[in-house]
Amino acid sequence: MDLNREIHSLSGISNLDLLARQVVEGYISGMHKSPFHGFSAEFAEHKIYNAGESTKHIDWKLYAKTDKLYTRRYEEETNLRCHFIIDNSASMHYPRVEKFRIDSLNKIGFSVLAAASIMQILKRQRDAMGLSIYSDEFEFYAPEKGSERHYFMLLNAMEQMLTKPAKRKATDTYTYLHQIAEKLKRRSLVLLFTDMFQADAEENELFEALRHLKYNRHEVVLFHVLDSKKELSFDFDNSPRRFTDVETGAEVDLYSENIQESYRKAVGQYVNELKLECAKYKISYVQADINKNFDKILIAYMLERQKLV
């Protein structure tokens, strides 16, 4: 099933709840053997009915098929605590888009819709979710809660972030990761959406902050959000272009063909080193290409969830 085709008709990204629901339902229906086995907002699994137990949760439809009594075993109200961290620096607003559409997303739009889709799953499971947004400042923080009101508050915060014009602002990601790590006292699944573009930070400082997030036995997933065609392959035509650093404003004029090979080599080496460092600290690394659908993101979430519940 082509998930993107199914939801292209939605004209914008203003209604995150609707879009997230479409992404999740399209993903589940498109799986032949779904990893969502036993994944339900209603119950976790069946167990054999024992005499003397309440008959309230007997599955009578299953009894009609099997002639055996089974009850539905319900999940606890909160099985998981999940905290989303979104990098809202200027580089995350690349490429420039006139209007957010499901088939035309920049890095920040992709990150927001990916996060909202996972939040939709968390809501169905009655799990607790929290959110941090940072750029050149700590823009938003909300601790993990499981109420529907809290869910919509987080969606509203992300929608507001998308509607604000992008500003030329850099960030020291490691500074805010340390602050967030100090706030997370109970074991959680931490999902970080960032393009890992750092102007000034030393790499070891960034990974020291990521390691800080591993305290209290948190599971950490780094979603490395990229436009792979442009940012990994440097796939531009060979007409003269002026490239501008969206965070510092620095400009350079060049023909892409002249540096394409060396650029690909340097970026490829950086990504490989990034993967190795993540493996070293037992941080799950997921490359999130904004030109692809959200299946890879949702699968990564489901695999990490299994470590915590």
PDB file of C-alpha atoms in Angstrom:
ATOM      1  CA  MET A   1       0.000   0.000   0.000  1.00  0.00           C
ATOM      2  CA  ASP A   2       1.302   3.468  -0.893  1.00  0.00           C
ATOM      3  CA  LEU A   3       0.831   5.361   2.366  1.00  0.00           C
ATOM      4  CA  ASN A   4       1.758   8.705   0.865  1.00  0.00           C
ATOM      5  CA  ARG A   5      -0.808   8.322  -1.918  1.00  0.00           C
ATOM      6  CA  GLU A   6      -3.475   7.532   0.650  1.00  0.00           C
ATOM      7  CA  ILE A   7      -3.014  10.810   2.506  1.00  0.00           C
ATOM      8  CA  HIS A   8      -1.919  13.201  -0.244  1.00  0.00           C
ATOM      9  CA  SER A   9      -5.446  14.552  -0.393  1.00  0.00           C
ATOM     10  CA  LEU A  10      -4.955  16.248   2.979  1.00  0.00           C
ATOM     11  CA  SER A  11      -4.078  19.809   2.039  1.00  0.00           C
ATOM     12  CA  GLY A  12      -1.896  20.810   4.958  1.00  0.00           C
ATOM     13  CA  ILE A  13      -0.363  19.878   8.258  1.00  0.00           C
ATOM     14  CA  SER A  14      -2.501  22.118  10.462  1.00  0.00           C
ATOM     15  CA  ASN A  15      -4.572  19.242  11.844  1.00  0.00           C
ATOM     16  CA  LEU A  16      -1.853  17.052  13.283  1.00  0.00           C
ATOM     17  CA  ASP A  17      -4.260  14.702  15.040  1.00  0.00           C
ATOM     18  CA  LEU A  18      -6.000  13.822  11.766  1.00  0.00           C
ATOM     19  CA  LEU A  19      -2.748  13.444   9.844  1.00  0.00           C
ATOM     20  CA  ALA A  20      -1.145  11.334  12.572  1.00  0.00           C
ATOM     21  CA  ARG A  21      -4.183   9.058  12.674  1.00  0.00           C
ATOM     22  CA  GLN A  22      -3.988   8.605   8.902  1.00  0.00           C
ATOM     23  CA  VAL A  23      -0.285   7.765   9.058  1.00  0.00           C
ATOM     24  CA  VAL A  24      -0.723   5.169  11.821  1.00  0.00           C
ATOM     25  CA  GLU A  25      -3.836   3.527  10.393  1.00  0.00           C
ATOM     26  CA  GLY A  26      -2.303   3.433   6.915  1.00  0.00           C
ATOM     27  CA  TYR A  27       0.811   1.812   8.316  1.00  0.00           C
ATOM     28  CA  ILE A  28      -1.073  -0.842  10.274  1.00  0.00           C
ATOM     29  CA  SER A  29      -3.394  -1.736   7.396  1.00  0.00           C
ATOM     30  CA  GLY A  30      -0.428  -1.972   5.030  1.00  0.00           C
ATOM     31  CA  MET A  31       1.394  -4.590   7.053  1.00  0.00           C
ATOM     32  CA  HIS A  32       0.886  -8.246   6.095  1.00  0.00           C
ATOM     33  CA  LYS A  33       2.122  -9.489   9.447  1.00  0.00           C
ATOM     34  CA  SER A  34       1.912  -6.504  11.710  1.00  0.00           C
ATOM     35  CA  PRO A  35       4.294  -5.918  14.639  1.00  0.00           C
ATOM     36  CA  PHE A  36       1.166  -4.498  16.288  1.00  0.00           C
ATOM     37  CA  HIS A  37       0.088  -8.057  17.213  1.00  0.00           C
ATOM     38  CA  GLY A  38      -1.651  -7.666  20.542  1.00  0.00           C
ATOM     39  CA  PHE A  39      -1.400  -3.913  20.099  1.00  0.00           C
ATOM     40  CA  SER A  40      -4.768  -2.469  20.938  1.00  0.00           C
ATOM     41  CA  ALA A  41      -6.249   0.421  22.805  1.00  0.00           C
ATOM     42  CA  GLU A  42      -8.716  -2.046  24.287  1.00  0.00           C
ATOM     43  CA  PHE A  43      -6.761  -5.008  25.599  1.00  0.00           C
ATOM     44  CA  ALA A  44      -3.329  -6.638  25.530  1.00  0.00           C
ATOM     45  CA  GLU A  45      -4.153 -10.332  25.100  1.00  0.00           C
ATOM     46  CA  HIS A  46      -6.546 -13.150  25.978  1.00  0.00           C
ATOM     47  CA  LYS A  47      -6.198 -15.556  28.879  1.00  0.00           C
ATOM     48  CA  ILE A  48      -8.214 -18.642  29.810  1.00  0.00           C
ATOM     49  CA  TYR A  49     -11.157 -17.878  32.087  1.00  0.00           C
ATOM     50  CA  ASN A  50     -10.854 -19.358  35.572  1.00  0.00           C
ATOM     51  CA  ALA A  51     -13.948 -20.324  37.553  1.00  0.00           C
ATOM     52  CA  GLY A  52     -14.850 -17.706  40.137  1.00  0.00           C
ATOM     53  CA  GLU A  53     -13.465 -14.763  38.164  1.00  0.00           C
ATOM     54  CA  SER A  54     -15.683 -11.908  37.081  1.00  0.00           C
ATOM     55  CA  THR A  55     -17.482 -12.570  33.811  1.00  0.00           C
ATOM     56  CA  LYS A  56     -17.278  -8.880  32.893  1.00  0.00           C
ATOM     57  CA  HIS A  57     -14.355  -9.287  30.482  1.00  0.00           C
ATOM     58  CA  ILE A  58     -15.259 -12.603  28.844  1.00  0.00           C
ATOM     59  CA  ASP A  59     -14.894 -12.415  25.059  1.00  0.00           C
ATOM     60  CA  TRP A  60     -18.223 -13.919  23.971  1.00  0.00           C
ATOM     61  CA  LYS A  61     -17.424 -13.646  20.259  1.00  0.00           C
ATOM     62  CA  LEU A  62     -14.343 -15.769  20.776  1.00  0.00           C
ATOM     63  CA  TYR A  63     -16.425 -18.221  22.860  1.00  0.00           C
ATOM     64  CA  ALA A  64     -18.832 -18.613  19.942  1.00  0.00           C
ATOM     65  CA  LYS A  65     -15.914 -19.583  17.680  1.00  0.00           C
ATOM     66  CA  THR A  66     -13.943 -21.820  20.036  1.00  0.00           C
ATOM     67  CA  ASP A  67     -16.504 -23.021  22.605  1.00  0.00           C
ATOM     68  CA  LYS A  68     -13.973 -21.985  25.282  1.00  0.00           C
ATOM     69  CA  LEU A  69     -14.090 -19.118  27.733  1.00  0.00           C
ATOM     70  CA  TYR A  70     -11.398 -16.467  27.455  1.00  0.00           C
ATOM     71  CA  THR A  71     -11.160 -13.096  29.147  1.00  0.00           C
ATOM     72  CA  ARG A  72      -9.460  -9.975  27.884  1.00  0.00           C
ATOM     73  CA  ARG A  73      -6.390  -9.005  29.854  1.00  0.00           C
ATOM     74  CA  TYR A  74      -6.186  -5.227  29.897  1.00  0.00           C
ATOM     75  CA  GLU A  75      -3.030  -3.147  29.896  1.00  0.00           C
ATOM     76  CA  GLU A  76      -2.202  -0.940  32.853  1.00  0.00           C
ATOM     77  CA  GLU A  77      -3.252   2.683  32.515  1.00  0.00           C
ATOM     78  CA  THR A  78       0.334   3.739  31.805  1.00  0.00           C
ATOM     79  CA  ASN A  79       2.802   1.188  30.452  1.00  0.00           C
ATOM     80  CA  LEU A  80       5.400   3.514  29.024  1.00  0.00           C
ATOM     81  CA  ARG A  81       6.815   6.985  29.483  1.00  0.00           C
ATOM     82  CA  CYS A  82       8.022   8.599  26.260  1.00  0.00           C
ATOM     83  CA  HIS A  83       9.717  11.985  25.860  1.00  0.00           C
ATOM     84  CA  PHE A  84      10.082  13.681  22.464  1.00  0.00           C
ATOM     85  CA  ILE A  85      12.894  16.167  21.818  1.00  0.00           C
ATOM     86  CA  ILE A  86      12.697  18.294  18.663  1.00  0.00           C
ATOM     87  CA  ASP A  87      15.509  20.470  17.319  1.00  0.00           C
ATOM     88  CA  ASN A  88      13.930  23.682  15.979  1.00  0.00           C
ATOM     89  CA  SER A  89      17.132  25.394  14.814  1.00  0.00           C
ATOM     90  CA  ALA A  90      17.218  27.146  11.435  1.00  0.00           C
ATOM     91  CA  SER A  91      18.788  24.197   9.604  1.00  0.00           C
ATOM     92  CA  MET A  92      15.732  22.091  10.478  1.00  0.00           C
ATOM     93  CA  HIS A  93      13.609  24.398   8.308  1.00  0.00           C
ATOM     94  CA  TYR A  94      15.410  23.246   5.167  1.00  0.00           C
ATOM     95  CA  PRO A  95      14.281  23.000   2.431  1.00  0.00           C
ATOM     96  CA  ARG A  96      12.043  26.015   2.206  1.00  0.00           C
ATOM     97  CA  VAL A  97       8.401  25.087   1.629  1.00  0.00           C
ATOM     98  CA  GLU A  98       5.567  27.476   0.836  1.00  0.00           C
ATOM     99  CA  LYS A  99       2.938  25.325   2.510  1.00  0.00           C
ATOM    100  CA  PHE A 100       3.265  22.202   4.619  1.00  0.00           C
ATOM    101  CA  ARG A 101       1.863  19.218   2.765  1.00  0.00           C
ATOM    102  CA  ILE A 102       2.223  15.526   3.397  1.00  0.00           C
ATOM    103  CA  ASP A 103       4.017  15.216   0.049  1.00  0.00           C
ATOM    104  CA  SER A 104       6.155  18.329   0.599  1.00  0.00           C
ATOM    105  CA  LEU A 105       7.800  18.412   4.009  1.00  0.00           C
ATOM    106  CA  ASN A 106      10.974  20.020   5.212  1.00  0.00           C
ATOM    107  CA  LYS A 107      12.943  18.561   8.101  1.00  0.00           C
ATOM    108  CA  ILE A 108      10.958  20.247  10.856  1.00  0.00           C
ATOM    109  CA  GLY A 109       7.627  19.306   9.252  1.00  0.00           C
ATOM    110  CA  PHE A 110       8.731  15.692   8.872  1.00  0.00           C
ATOM    111  CA  SER A 111       9.898  15.573  12.493  1.00  0.00           C
ATOM    112  CA  VAL A 112       6.645  17.021  13.800  1.00  0.00           C
ATOM    113  CA  LEU A 113       4.425  14.626  11.840  1.00  0.00           C
ATOM    114  CA  ALA A 114       6.618  11.655  12.788  1.00  0.00           C
ATOM    115  CA  ALA A 115       6.398  12.631  16.464  1.00  0.00           C
ATOM    116  CA  ALA A 116       2.641  13.195  16.230  1.00  0.00           C
ATOM    117  CA  SER A 117       2.185   9.745  14.684  1.00  0.00           C
ATOM    118  CA  ILE A 118       4.029   8.062  17.543  1.00  0.00           C
ATOM    119  CA  MET A 119       2.007  10.175  19.987  1.00  0.00           C
ATOM    120  CA  GLN A 120      -1.138   8.812  18.348  1.00  0.00           C
ATOM    121  CA  ILE A 121       0.051   5.281  19.158  1.00  0.00           C
ATOM    122  CA  LEU A 122       0.924   6.285  22.707  1.00  0.00           C
ATOM    123  CA  LYS A 123      -2.542   7.781  23.172  1.00  0.00           C
ATOM    124  CA  ARG A 124      -4.174   4.555  22.024  1.00  0.00           C
ATOM    125  CA  GLN A 125      -2.106   2.643  24.574  1.00  0.00           C
ATOM    126  CA  ARG A 126      -2.820   5.189  27.316  1.00  0.00           C
ATOM    127  CA  ASP A 127       0.914   5.800  27.713  1.00  0.00           C
ATOM    128  CA  ALA A 128       2.494   8.978  29.077  1.00  0.00           C
ATOM    129  CA  MET A 129       4.211  11.408  26.726  1.00  0.00           C
ATOM    130  CA  GLY A 130       6.242  14.584  27.149  1.00  0.00           C
ATOM    131  CA  LEU A 131       7.851  17.095  24.796  1.00  0.00           C
ATOM    132  CA  SER A 132      10.866  19.396  24.631  1.00  0.00           C
ATOM    133  CA  ILE A 133      11.553  21.895  21.827  1.00  0.00           C
ATOM    134  CA  TYR A 134      14.807  23.835  21.584  1.00  0.00           C
ATOM    135  CA  SER A 135      16.617  26.141  19.161  1.00  0.00           C
ATOM    136  CA  ASP A 136      18.845  28.949  20.427  1.00  0.00           C
ATOM    137  CA  GLU A 137      16.727  28.735  23.575  1.00  0.00           C
ATOM    138  CA  PHE A 138      14.635  26.186  25.453  1.00  0.00           C
ATOM    139  CA  GLU A 139      11.343  26.956  23.690  1.00  0.00           C
ATOM    140  CA  PHE A 140       8.974  24.436  25.258  1.00  0.00           C
ATOM    141  CA  TYR A 141       8.915  21.736  27.903  1.00  0.00           C
ATOM    142  CA  ALA A 142       6.118  19.493  29.163  1.00  0.00           C
ATOM    143  CA  PRO A 143       6.637  16.444  31.409  1.00  0.00           C
ATOM    144  CA  GLU A 144       5.191  13.022  30.616  1.00  0.00           C
ATOM    145  CA  LYS A 145       1.465  12.673  31.190  1.00  0.00           C
ATOM    146  CA  GLY A 146      -1.152  10.319  29.754  1.00  0.00           C
ATOM    147  CA  SER A 147      -4.313  12.416  29.529  1.00  0.00           C
ATOM    148  CA  GLU A 148      -6.028  13.302  26.261  1.00  0.00           C
ATOM    149  CA  ARG A 149      -5.909  16.972  27.208  1.00  0.00           C
ATOM    150  CA  HIS A 150      -2.134  16.727  27.561  1.00  0.00           C
ATOM    151  CA  TYR A 151      -1.890  14.996  24.167  1.00  0.00           C
ATOM    152  CA  PHE A 152      -3.683  17.855  22.431  1.00  0.00           C
ATOM    153  CA  MET A 153      -1.555  20.417  24.274  1.00  0.00           C
ATOM    154  CA  LEU A 154       1.576  18.814  22.824  1.00  0.00           C
ATOM    155  CA  LEU A 155       0.091  18.783  19.328  1.00  0.00           C
ATOM    156  CA  ASN A 156      -0.800  22.447  19.699  1.00  0.00           C
ATOM    157  CA  ALA A 157       2.763  23.300  20.740  1.00  0.00           C
ATOM    158  CA  MET A 158       4.127  21.574  17.628  1.00  0.00           C
ATOM    159  CA  GLU A 159       1.562  23.210  15.350  1.00  0.00           C
ATOM    160  CA  GLN A 160       2.503  26.640  16.709  1.00  0.00           C
ATOM    161  CA  MET A 161       6.158  25.879  16.045  1.00  0.00           C
ATOM    162  CA  LEU A 162       5.341  25.173  12.393  1.00  0.00           C
ATOM    163  CA  THR A 163       3.332  28.348  11.898  1.00  0.00           C
ATOM    164  CA  LYS A 164       6.090  30.645  13.160  1.00  0.00           C
ATOM    165  CA  PRO A 165       8.448  31.984  10.467  1.00  0.00           C
ATOM    166  CA  ALA A 166      11.884  30.396  10.507  1.00  0.00           C
ATOM    167  CA  LYS A 167      14.569  32.582  12.051  1.00  0.00           C
ATOM    168  CA  ARG A 168      18.277  32.430  11.442  1.00  0.00           C
ATOM    169  CA  LYS A 169      19.269  30.779  14.683  1.00  0.00           C
ATOM    170  CA  ALA A 170      21.940  28.278  15.567  1.00  0.00           C
ATOM    171  CA  THR A 171      21.887  26.002  18.577  1.00  0.00           C
ATOM    172  CA  ASP A 172      24.175  24.140  20.894  1.00  0.00           C
ATOM    173  CA  THR A 173      22.189  20.932  21.081  1.00  0.00           C
ATOM    174  CA  TYR A 174      24.318  19.516  23.867  1.00  0.00           C
ATOM    175  CA  THR A 175      23.406  22.410  26.201  1.00  0.00           C
ATOM    176  CA  TYR A 176      19.687  21.646  26.035  1.00  0.00           C
ATOM    177  CA  LEU A 177      20.118  17.869  26.083  1.00  0.00           C
ATOM    178  CA  HIS A 178      21.878  18.209  29.435  1.00  0.00           C
ATOM    179  CA  GLN A 179      18.993  20.320  30.748  1.00  0.00           C
ATOM    180  CA  ILE A 180      16.392  17.838  29.520  1.00  0.00           C
ATOM    181  CA  ALA A 181      18.329  14.916  31.003  1.00  0.00           C
ATOM    182  CA  GLU A 182      18.196  16.627  34.401  1.00  0.00           C
ATOM    183  CA  LYS A 183      14.398  16.819  34.151  1.00  0.00           C
ATOM    184  CA  LEU A 184      13.836  13.150  33.249  1.00  0.00           C
ATOM    185  CA  LYS A 185      13.834  11.393  36.596  1.00  0.00           C
ATOM    186  CA  ARG A 186      11.938   8.196  35.721  1.00  0.00           C
ATOM    187  CA  ARG A 187      12.929   5.636  33.109  1.00  0.00           C
ATOM    188  CA  SER A 188      11.627   6.732  29.706  1.00  0.00           C
ATOM    189  CA  LEU A 189      11.936   6.184  25.995  1.00  0.00           C
ATOM    190  CA  VAL A 190      13.637   9.330  24.655  1.00  0.00           C
ATOM    191  CA  LEU A 191      13.137  10.148  20.962  1.00  0.00           C
ATOM    192  CA  LEU A 192      15.393  12.903  19.578  1.00  0.00           C
ATOM    193  CA  PHE A 193      14.675  14.459  16.171  1.00  0.00           C
ATOM    194  CA  THR A 194      17.625  16.505  14.891  1.00  0.00           C
ATOM    195  CA  ASP A 195      19.778  16.959  11.809  1.00  0.00           C
ATOM    196  CA  MET A 196      22.921  16.950  13.978  1.00  0.00           C
ATOM    197  CA  PHE A 197      24.222  20.153  12.394  1.00  0.00           C
ATOM    198  CA  GLN A 198      26.384  21.889  14.976  1.00  0.00           C
ATOM    199  CA  ALA A 199      28.301  25.050  14.122  1.00  0.00           C
ATOM    200  CA  ASP A 200      30.492  25.312  17.207  1.00  0.00           C
ATOM    201  CA  ALA A 201      30.005  22.325  19.468  1.00  0.00           C
ATOM    202  CA  GLU A 202      32.730  19.749  19.751  1.00  0.00           C
ATOM    203  CA  GLU A 203      31.527  16.276  18.881  1.00  0.00           C
ATOM    204  CA  ASN A 204      32.594  14.816  22.214  1.00  0.00           C
ATOM    205  CA  GLU A 205      30.484  17.418  24.056  1.00  0.00           C
ATOM    206  CA  LEU A 206      27.431  16.422  22.029  1.00  0.00           C
ATOM    207  CA  PHE A 207      27.885  12.743  22.809  1.00  0.00           C
ATOM    208  CA  GLU A 208      28.536  13.501  26.443  1.00  0.00           C
ATOM    209  CA  ALA A 209      25.056  15.081  26.469  1.00  0.00           C
ATOM    210  CA  LEU A 210      23.562  12.066  24.696  1.00  0.00           C
ATOM    211  CA  ARG A 211      25.222   9.816  27.242  1.00  0.00           C
ATOM    212  CA  HIS A 212      23.674  11.958  29.976  1.00  0.00           C
ATOM    213  CA  LEU A 213      20.269  11.022  28.536  1.00  0.00           C
ATOM    214  CA  LYS A 214      21.148   7.360  29.106  1.00  0.00           C
ATOM    215  CA  TYR A 215      21.122   7.939  32.854  1.00  0.00           C
ATOM    216  CA  ASN A 216      18.311   6.315  34.812  1.00  0.00           C
ATOM    217  CA  ARG A 217      18.298   3.534  32.203  1.00  0.00           C
ATOM    218  CA  HIS A 218      16.507   5.598  29.559  1.00  0.00           C
ATOM    219  CA  GLU A 219      16.316   4.108  26.060  1.00  0.00           C
ATOM    220  CA  VAL A 220      17.428   6.754  23.558  1.00  0.00           C
ATOM    221  CA  VAL A 221      16.702   6.870  19.816  1.00  0.00           C
ATOM    222  CA  LEU A 222      18.428   9.433  17.607  1.00  0.00           C
ATOM    223  CA  PHE A 223      16.349  10.145  14.505  1.00  0.00           C
ATOM    224  CA  HIS A 224      18.896  11.764  12.179  1.00  0.00           C
ATOM    225  CA  VAL A 225      16.588  13.880  10.008  1.00  0.00           C
ATOM    226  CA  LEU A 226      17.989  14.605   6.549  1.00  0.00           C
ATOM    227  CA  ASP A 227      17.106  15.434   2.982  1.00  0.00           C
ATOM    228  CA  SER A 228      19.298  12.633   1.666  1.00  0.00           C
ATOM    229  CA  LYS A 229      19.126  13.758  -1.955  1.00  0.00           C
ATOM    230  CA  LYS A 230      20.538  17.190  -1.176  1.00  0.00           C
ATOM    231  CA  GLU A 231      22.393  16.798   2.110  1.00  0.00           C
ATOM    232  CA  LEU A 232      23.967  13.374   1.604  1.00  0.00           C
ATOM    233  CA  SER A 233      24.319  13.109  -2.182  1.00  0.00           C
ATOM    234  CA  PHE A 234      24.658  16.853  -2.913  1.00  0.00           C
ATOM    235  CA  ASP A 235      22.397  16.300  -5.904  1.00  0.00           C
ATOM    236  CA  PHE A 236      22.217  19.740  -7.526  1.00  0.00           C
ATOM    237  CA  ASP A 237      22.481  20.666 -11.200  1.00  0.00           C
ATOM    238  CA  ASN A 238      25.809  22.131 -12.244  1.00  0.00           C
ATOM    239  CA  SER A 239      24.672  25.698 -12.789  1.00  0.00           C
ATOM    240  CA  PRO A 240      26.493  28.249 -10.610  1.00  0.00           C
ATOM    241  CA  ARG A 241      24.812  28.519  -7.225  1.00  0.00           C
ATOM    242  CA  ARG A 242      25.125  30.554  -4.082  1.00  0.00           C
ATOM    243  CA  PHE A 243      24.883  28.358  -0.991  1.00  0.00           C
ATOM    244  CA  THR A 244      23.895  30.034   2.273  1.00  0.00           C
ATOM    245  CA  ASP A 245      24.367  28.673   5.772  1.00  0.00           C
ATOM    246  CA  VAL A 246      20.862  29.070   7.219  1.00  0.00           C
ATOM    247  CA  GLU A 247      22.215  29.410  10.741  1.00  0.00           C
ATOM    248  CA  THR A 248      25.259  31.675  10.324  1.00  0.00           C
ATOM    249  CA  GLY A 249      24.387  33.461   7.078  1.00  0.00           C
ATOM    250  CA  ALA A 250      27.773  32.614   5.535  1.00  0.00           C
ATOM    251  CA  GLU A 251      27.666  32.379   1.720  1.00  0.00           C
ATOM    252  CA  VAL A 252      29.746  30.635  -0.915  1.00  0.00           C
ATOM    253  CA  ASP A 253      29.423  30.588  -4.728  1.00  0.00           C
ATOM    254  CA  LEU A 254      30.348  27.375  -6.525  1.00  0.00           C
ATOM    255  CA  TYR A 255      29.537  24.722  -9.095  1.00  0.00           C
ATOM    256  CA  SER A 256      28.208  21.650  -7.296  1.00  0.00           C
ATOM    257  CA  GLU A 257      30.068  19.288  -9.634  1.00  0.00           C
ATOM    258  CA  ASN A 258      33.407  20.669  -8.440  1.00  0.00           C
ATOM    259  CA  ILE A 259      32.942  19.520  -4.855  1.00  0.00           C
ATOM    260  CA  GLN A 260      30.338  16.770  -5.093  1.00  0.00           C
ATOM    261  CA  GLU A 261      32.794  13.873  -4.733  1.00  0.00           C
ATOM    262  CA  SER A 262      34.700  15.345  -1.792  1.00  0.00           C
ATOM    263  CA  TYR A 263      31.429  16.443  -0.154  1.00  0.00           C
ATOM    264  CA  ARG A 264      29.930  12.959  -0.361  1.00  0.00           C
ATOM    265  CA  LYS A 265      33.094  11.451   1.075  1.00  0.00           C
ATOM    266  CA  ALA A 266      33.194  13.887   4.011  1.00  0.00           C
ATOM    267  CA  VAL A 267      29.496  13.508   4.837  1.00  0.00           C
ATOM    268  CA  GLY A 268      29.645   9.744   4.494  1.00  0.00           C
ATOM    269  CA  GLN A 269      32.566   9.624   6.924  1.00  0.00           C
ATOM    270  CA  TYR A 270      30.702  11.867   9.373  1.00  0.00           C
ATOM    271  CA  VAL A 271      27.567   9.680   9.279  1.00  0.00           C
ATOM    272  CA  ASN A 272      29.612   6.513   9.796  1.00  0.00           C
ATOM    273  CA  GLU A 273      31.376   8.056  12.790  1.00  0.00           C
ATOM    274  CA  LEU A 274      28.000   9.134  14.135  1.00  0.00           C
ATOM    275  CA  LYS A 275      26.670   5.582  13.883  1.00  0.00           C
ATOM    276  CA  LEU A 276      29.753   4.196  15.616  1.00  0.00           C
ATOM    277  CA  GLU A 277      29.452   6.678  18.476  1.00  0.00           C
ATOM    278  CA  CYS A 278      25.771   5.841  18.910  1.00  0.00           C
ATOM    279  CA  ALA A 279      26.603   2.136  19.012  1.00  0.00           C
ATOM    280  CA  LYS A 280      29.333   2.833  21.577  1.00  0.00           C
ATOM    281  CA  TYR A 281      26.849   4.467  23.944  1.00  0.00           C
ATOM    282  CA  LYS A 282      24.008   2.033  23.099  1.00  0.00           C
ATOM    283  CA  ILE A 283      21.941   4.751  21.456  1.00  0.00           C
ATOM    284  CA  SER A 284      19.727   3.595  18.583  1.00  0.00           C
ATOM    285  CA  TYR A 285      20.561   5.484  15.388  1.00  0.00           C
ATOM    286  CA  VAL A 286      17.850   5.843  12.722  1.00  0.00           C
ATOM    287  CA  GLN A 287      18.416   7.796   9.526  1.00  0.00           C
ATOM    288  CA  ALA A 288      15.159   9.615   8.772  1.00  0.00           C
ATOM    289  CA  ASP A 289      14.923  10.691   5.132  1.00  0.00           C
ATOM    290  CA  ILE A 290      12.252  13.352   4.652  1.00  0.00           C
ATOM    291  CA  ASN A 291      11.613  12.093   1.110  1.00  0.00           C
ATOM    292  CA  LYS A 292      10.370   8.731   2.360  1.00  0.00           C
ATOM    293  CA  ASN A 293       7.310   7.636   4.326  1.00  0.00           C
ATOM    294  CA  PHE A 294       7.092   7.111   8.078  1.00  0.00           C
ATOM    295  CA  ASP A 295       7.252   3.301   8.195  1.00  0.00           C
ATOM    296  CA  LYS A 296      10.908   3.279   9.274  1.00  0.00           C
ATOM    297  CA  ILE A 297      10.141   5.703  12.113  1.00  0.00           C
ATOM    298  CA  LEU A 298       7.193   3.691  13.439  1.00  0.00           C
ATOM    299  CA  ILE A 299       9.061   0.387  13.212  1.00  0.00           C
ATOM    300  CA  ALA A 300      11.976   1.873  15.173  1.00  0.00           C
ATOM    301  CA  TYR A 301       9.564   3.063  17.857  1.00  0.00           C
ATOM    302  CA  MET A 302       7.896  -0.351  18.139  1.00  0.00           C
ATOM    303  CA  LEU A 303      11.244  -2.125  18.484  1.00  0.00           C
ATOM    304  CA  GLU A 304      12.393   0.249  21.215  1.00  0.00           C
ATOM    305  CA  ARG A 305       9.061  -0.052  23.000  1.00  0.00           C
ATOM    306  CA  GLN A 306       9.637  -3.762  23.446  1.00  0.00           C
ATOM    307  CA  LYS A 307      12.717  -2.999  25.570  1.00  0.00           C
ATOM    308  CA  LEU A 308      10.671  -1.055  28.101  1.00  0.00           C
ATOM    309  CA  VAL A 309       7.370  -2.924  28.498  1.00  0.00           C
TER     310      VAL A 309
END
